[in-house]
Amino acid sequence: MAGTSQRDGLRRMAIASQAAGFILIITLETVLGDEARPWQGVTLAAMLVAAGWLALVRRYRRNKARRRQGMRDDA
């Protein structure tokens, strides 16, 4: 099914972005010590924005598929 592969792609992107964010946060702490705090906050904010964006894309695609399915059912 086409919808499944699209969602799996979004799921992979979400997991990859969160993993990269956590790795970056840990690396910043290791390299910069206490000076890393502001950069860790920026990284966390970017992670939240990415998660929100991916959730919106997923919702958009799901609603689009429902509309297409509804049009097919009506025809």
GROMACS .gro file of N, CA and C in nm, residues 38-72:
model
  105
   38PRO      N    1   2.318   2.662   2.636
   38PRO     CA    2   2.235   2.732   2.538
   38PRO      C    3   2.224   2.655   2.405
   39TRP      N    4   2.332   2.592   2.363
   39TRP     CA    5   2.330   2.518   2.237
   39TRP      C    6   2.245   2.392   2.249
   40GLN      N    7   2.244   2.335   2.366
   40GLN     CA    8   2.157   2.219   2.388
   40GLN      C    9   2.010   2.261   2.380
   41GLY      N   10   1.980   2.378   2.433
   41GLY     CA   11   1.843   2.429   2.422
   41GLY      C   12   1.802   2.454   2.279
   42VAL      N   13   1.894   2.509   2.201
   42VAL     CA   14   1.866   2.532   2.059
   42VAL      C   15   1.844   2.398   1.988
   43THR      N   16   1.927   2.300   2.020
   43THR     CA   17   1.913   2.167   1.960
   43THR      C   18   1.780   2.105   1.997
   44LEU      N   19   1.741   2.116   2.122
   44LEU     CA   20   1.612   2.061   2.166
   44LEU      C   21   1.496   2.131   2.094
   45ALA      N   22   1.504   2.262   2.080
   45ALA     CA   23   1.400   2.336   2.009
   45ALA      C   24   1.392   2.290   1.864
   46ALA      N   25   1.507   2.269   1.799
   46ALA     CA   26   1.508   2.220   1.661
   46ALA      C   27   1.446   2.081   1.652
   47MET      N   28   1.473   1.998   1.751
   47MET     CA   29   1.415   1.864   1.754
   47MET      C   30   1.262   1.872   1.765
   48LEU      N   31   1.213   1.961   1.848
   48LEU     CA   32   1.068   1.977   1.864
   48LEU      C   33   1.003   2.031   1.737
   49VAL      N   34   1.070   2.126   1.672
   49VAL     CA   35   1.018   2.180   1.546
   49VAL      C   36   1.013   2.070   1.440
   50ALA      N   37   1.119   1.990   1.430
   50ALA     CA   38   1.121   1.881   1.333
   50ALA      C   39   1.010   1.780   1.361
   51ALA      N   40   0.989   1.746   1.487
   51ALA     CA   41   0.884   1.651   1.523
   51ALA      C   42   0.745   1.708   1.488
   52GLY      N   43   0.724   1.835   1.516
   52GLY     CA   44   0.597   1.899   1.482
   52GLY      C   45   0.573   1.903   1.333
   53TRP      N   46   0.678   1.937   1.259
   53TRP     CA   47   0.666   1.944   1.114
   53TRP      C   48   0.633   1.806   1.056
   54LEU      N   49   0.701   1.703   1.103
   54LEU     CA   50   0.673   1.568   1.053
   54LEU      C   51   0.532   1.523   1.090
   55ALA      N   52   0.484   1.561   1.206
   55ALA     CA   53   0.347   1.526   1.245
   55ALA      C   54   0.245   1.596   1.154
   56LEU      N   55   0.273   1.722   1.119
   56LEU     CA   56   0.183   1.793   1.028
   56LEU      C   57   0.183   1.731   0.889
   57VAL      N   58   0.300   1.693   0.841
   57VAL     CA   59   0.308   1.630   0.709
   57VAL      C   60   0.233   1.498   0.710
   58ARG      N   61   0.248   1.422   0.817
   58ARG     CA   62   0.177   1.293   0.827
   58ARG      C   63   0.026   1.314   0.828
   59ARG      N   64  -0.018   1.412   0.904
   59ARG     CA   65  -0.162   1.441   0.910
   59ARG      C   66  -0.215   1.487   0.775
   60TYR      N   67  -0.137   1.573   0.706
   60TYR     CA   68  -0.177   1.621   0.574
   60TYR      C   69  -0.192   1.504   0.477
   61ARG      N   70  -0.093   1.415   0.476
   61ARG     CA   71  -0.098   1.301   0.384
   61ARG      C   72  -0.214   1.207   0.417
   62ARG      N   73  -0.239   1.188   0.546
   62ARG     CA   74  -0.349   1.100   0.586
   62ARG      C   75  -0.483   1.160   0.544
   63ASN      N   76  -0.501   1.291   0.565
   63ASN     CA   77  -0.626   1.355   0.526
   63ASN      C   78  -0.644   1.355   0.374
   64LYS      N   79  -0.534   1.374   0.302
   64LYS     CA   80  -0.539   1.371   0.156
   64LYS      C   81  -0.582   1.233   0.107
   65ALA      N   82  -0.527   1.129   0.168
   65ALA     CA   83  -0.565   0.992   0.130
   65ALA      C   84  -0.711   0.965   0.163
   66ARG      N   85  -0.759   1.016   0.276
   66ARG     CA   86  -0.901   0.998   0.312
   66ARG      C   87  -0.992   1.067   0.212
   67ARG      N   88  -0.952   1.189   0.169
   67ARG     CA   89  -1.033   1.260   0.070
   67ARG      C   90  -1.038   1.183  -0.061
   68ARG      N   91  -0.922   1.130  -0.105
   68ARG     CA   92  -0.918   1.052  -0.228
   68ARG      C   93  -1.005   0.928  -0.215
   69GLN      N   94  -0.998   0.861  -0.099
   69GLN     CA   95  -1.079   0.742  -0.075
   69GLN      C   96  -1.227   0.778  -0.076
   70GLY      N   97  -1.262   0.891  -0.018
   70GLY     CA   98  -1.401   0.935  -0.017
   70GLY      C   99  -1.452   0.965  -0.156
   71MET      N  100  -1.366   1.022  -0.240
   71MET     CA  101  -1.407   1.049  -0.379
   71MET      C  102  -1.429   0.920  -0.456
   72ARG      N  103  -1.344   0.819  -0.430
   72ARG     CA  104  -1.359   0.690  -0.498
   72ARG      C  105  -1.487   0.620  -0.452
   0.00000   0.00000   0.00000
